[in-house]
XYZ file of N, CA and C in Angstrom:
282
model
N 37.431 95.556 -63.038
C 36.991 95.908 -61.637
C 35.618 96.660 -61.762
N 34.742 96.384 -60.883
C 33.433 97.060 -60.841
C 33.436 98.106 -59.771
N 32.860 99.327 -60.175
C 32.920 100.335 -59.214
C 31.538 100.317 -58.653
N 31.467 100.539 -57.315
C 30.133 100.617 -56.643
C 29.755 102.052 -56.709
N 28.477 102.168 -57.194
C 27.938 103.638 -57.235
C 26.927 103.898 -56.187
N 27.091 105.078 -55.736
C 26.151 105.538 -54.608
C 24.812 106.004 -55.301
N 23.736 105.492 -54.889
C 22.456 105.920 -55.464
C 22.056 107.242 -54.987
N 21.322 108.020 -55.670
C 20.886 109.349 -55.342
C 20.146 109.259 -53.957
N 20.386 110.285 -53.127
C 19.654 110.302 -51.885
C 20.347 109.727 -50.732
N 21.402 108.881 -51.025
C 22.129 108.272 -49.870
C 23.142 109.260 -49.284
N 23.166 109.431 -48.036
C 24.099 110.203 -47.305
C 25.513 109.520 -47.321
N 26.612 110.264 -47.465
C 27.888 109.580 -47.322
C 28.025 109.102 -45.953
N 28.759 107.973 -45.814
C 28.933 107.417 -44.457
C 29.736 108.292 -43.587
N 29.185 108.535 -42.418
C 29.933 109.310 -41.440
C 31.207 108.647 -41.037
N 32.358 109.327 -41.081
C 33.614 108.766 -40.646
C 34.115 109.513 -39.458
N 34.002 108.907 -38.341
C 34.483 109.569 -37.094
C 36.024 109.437 -37.012
N 36.653 110.531 -36.559
C 38.080 110.504 -36.330
C 38.392 111.161 -34.984
N 39.375 110.785 -34.395
C 39.755 111.522 -33.178
C 40.928 112.395 -33.465
N 40.670 113.727 -33.285
C 41.723 114.716 -33.535
C 42.417 114.908 -32.178
N 43.821 114.956 -32.184
C 44.613 115.239 -31.074
C 45.426 116.441 -31.338
N 45.404 117.417 -30.575
C 46.051 118.790 -30.775
C 46.988 119.143 -29.656
N 47.982 119.750 -29.962
C 48.951 120.231 -28.948
C 49.270 121.823 -29.373
N 49.212 122.679 -28.344
C 49.584 124.044 -28.596
C 50.226 124.639 -27.347
N 50.873 125.702 -27.479
C 51.629 126.396 -26.305
C 51.374 127.893 -26.508
N 51.541 128.584 -25.322
C 51.250 129.969 -25.270
C 52.464 130.753 -24.596
N 52.651 131.967 -25.082
C 53.621 132.784 -24.442
C 52.903 134.125 -24.018
N 53.527 134.931 -23.249
C 53.043 136.226 -22.869
C 53.648 137.267 -23.689
N 52.831 138.242 -24.152
C 53.287 139.388 -24.942
C 53.830 140.469 -24.019
N 54.154 141.607 -24.456
C 54.669 142.742 -23.711
C 53.558 143.251 -22.748
N 52.385 143.100 -23.023
C 51.364 143.475 -22.104
C 50.851 142.405 -21.054
N 51.560 141.213 -21.190
C 51.215 140.191 -20.305
C 50.150 139.282 -20.742
N 49.598 139.509 -21.912
C 48.473 138.786 -22.496
C 49.035 137.416 -23.080
N 48.191 136.371 -22.941
C 48.606 135.043 -23.502
C 48.416 135.100 -25.006
N 49.421 134.619 -25.733
C 49.333 134.578 -27.243
C 49.890 133.229 -27.632
N 49.281 132.612 -28.687
C 49.754 131.287 -29.255
C 51.242 131.401 -29.594
N 52.035 130.477 -29.225
C 53.445 130.511 -29.523
C 53.676 129.948 -31.051
N 52.636 129.170 -31.511
C 52.612 128.581 -32.802
C 51.259 128.156 -33.101
N 50.997 127.874 -34.369
C 49.716 127.274 -34.787
C 49.506 125.939 -34.095
N 48.246 125.614 -33.588
C 48.028 124.342 -33.020
C 48.546 123.232 -34.019
N 49.081 122.155 -33.301
C 49.715 121.086 -34.152
C 48.846 119.788 -33.919
N 48.489 119.153 -35.054
C 47.753 117.953 -34.979
C 48.812 116.762 -34.586
N 48.512 116.026 -33.645
C 49.439 115.112 -33.139
C 48.869 113.639 -33.654
N 49.854 112.674 -33.729
C 49.425 111.362 -34.237
C 48.731 110.453 -33.105
N 48.954 110.798 -31.879
C 48.374 109.993 -30.873
C 48.272 110.883 -29.491
N 47.370 110.459 -28.669
C 47.343 111.068 -27.301
C 48.620 111.031 -26.581
N 49.250 109.772 -26.597
C 50.532 109.517 -25.840
C 51.678 110.486 -26.354
N 51.680 110.686 -27.758
C 52.719 111.571 -28.228
C 52.378 113.111 -27.866
N 51.164 113.516 -27.813
C 50.797 114.748 -27.433
C 51.175 114.997 -25.921
N 50.843 114.077 -25.093
C 51.344 114.215 -23.686
C 52.831 114.208 -23.588
N 53.546 113.395 -24.228
C 55.015 113.287 -24.052
C 55.653 114.588 -24.558
N 55.202 115.144 -25.723
C 55.707 116.374 -26.230
C 55.270 117.473 -25.339
N 54.219 117.520 -24.750
C 53.730 118.636 -23.791
C 54.583 118.558 -22.573
N 54.944 117.356 -22.037
C 55.805 117.367 -20.884
C 57.277 117.793 -21.142
N 57.748 117.399 -22.360
C 59.096 117.815 -22.725
C 59.133 119.412 -22.946
N 58.101 119.983 -23.555
C 58.102 121.432 -23.707
C 57.943 122.130 -22.366
N 57.221 121.551 -21.407
C 56.990 122.176 -20.060
C 58.320 122.165 -19.441
N 59.087 121.062 -19.524
C 60.442 120.977 -18.827
C 61.522 122.020 -19.385
N 61.289 122.367 -20.598
C 62.160 123.422 -21.216
C 62.025 124.767 -20.649
N 60.756 125.061 -20.162
C 60.481 126.297 -19.466
C 60.370 127.475 -20.501
N 60.149 127.310 -21.747
C 60.020 128.415 -22.690
C 58.728 128.997 -22.870
N 57.655 128.270 -22.296
C 56.231 128.742 -22.562
C 55.518 129.101 -21.241
N 54.579 130.026 -21.371
C 53.702 130.342 -20.271
C 52.664 129.230 -19.942
N 52.314 128.532 -20.990
C 51.352 127.413 -20.811
C 51.408 126.531 -21.940
N 51.049 125.239 -21.806
C 50.933 124.259 -22.753
C 49.699 123.396 -22.602
N 49.026 123.007 -23.644
C 47.821 122.179 -23.512
C 47.767 121.328 -24.729
N 47.432 120.126 -24.442
C 46.986 119.137 -25.521
C 45.602 118.597 -25.176
N 44.920 118.327 -26.188
C 43.489 117.840 -26.117
C 43.144 116.963 -27.261
N 42.050 116.323 -27.103
C 41.506 115.463 -28.162
C 40.005 115.686 -28.212
N 39.427 115.425 -29.410
C 38.041 115.509 -29.590
C 37.626 114.706 -30.885
N 36.382 114.219 -30.806
C 35.940 113.360 -31.917
C 35.480 114.360 -33.012
N 35.581 113.906 -34.213
C 35.370 114.757 -35.359
C 34.675 113.912 -36.456
N 33.569 114.486 -36.873
C 32.876 113.867 -38.027
C 33.287 114.788 -39.221
N 34.223 114.459 -39.880
C 34.728 115.347 -40.971
C 33.810 115.499 -42.128
N 32.999 114.505 -42.382
C 31.998 114.605 -43.490
C 31.014 115.700 -43.138
N 30.455 115.658 -41.996
C 29.398 116.610 -41.665
C 29.975 117.803 -40.858
N 31.119 117.918 -40.606
C 31.718 119.037 -39.953
C 31.243 119.291 -38.483
N 31.088 118.058 -37.802
C 30.557 118.129 -36.339
C 31.791 117.682 -35.533
N 31.960 118.407 -34.366
C 33.048 118.006 -33.477
C 32.442 117.802 -32.064
N 33.089 116.929 -31.329
C 32.697 116.650 -29.981
C 33.497 117.597 -29.007
N 33.129 117.504 -27.733
C 33.694 118.346 -26.658
C 35.158 117.986 -26.563
N 36.029 118.993 -26.342
C 37.468 118.628 -26.089
C 37.657 118.007 -24.744
N 38.589 117.067 -24.821
C 39.038 116.435 -23.621
C 40.472 116.621 -23.379
N 40.812 117.302 -22.212
C 42.172 117.734 -22.011
C 43.050 116.516 -21.704
N 44.162 116.454 -22.336
C 45.049 115.253 -22.129
C 46.284 115.740 -21.276
N 46.764 116.959 -21.450
C 47.844 117.490 -20.702
C 47.678 118.977 -20.583
N 48.010 119.576 -19.408
C 47.976 120.899 -19.120
C 49.061 121.347 -18.226
N 49.751 122.458 -18.593
C 50.826 122.910 -17.795
C 50.775 124.529 -17.889
N 50.795 125.138 -16.730
C 50.869 126.594 -16.808
C 49.567 127.345 -17.060
N 49.713 128.498 -17.713
C 48.563 129.339 -18.026
C 48.225 129.180 -19.481
N 46.851 128.819 -19.647
C 46.305 128.723 -20.978
C 44.960 129.313 -21.036
N 44.503 129.958 -22.116
C 43.216 130.485 -22.197
C 42.063 129.433 -22.026
N 40.895 129.906 -21.661
C 39.773 129.046 -21.541
C 39.446 128.481 -22.964
N 39.126 127.178 -23.019
C 38.825 126.566 -24.159
C 37.179 126.843 -24.422
N 36.869 127.368 -25.535
C 35.497 127.628 -25.913
C 34.842 126.453 -26.673
């Protein structure tokens, strides 16, 4: 097998990926929103929406949100978030 070598000065090819994330929030004793768990990367937008709806129906969280964004992992660049599902109270996305 022959290996292809990258010549000096060539930038690695940008590989765009779509990140899909789901997270939920609870209120602490002072009424402030706090993450209920670390944001979870989801395999698809449909799965994120389905899980968000299921969690909302359970009524255990003050708010739930799922979103997606494009990501260039090679260069560390991320697109703007696009909300896929929102229920209840969630902090503003920065």
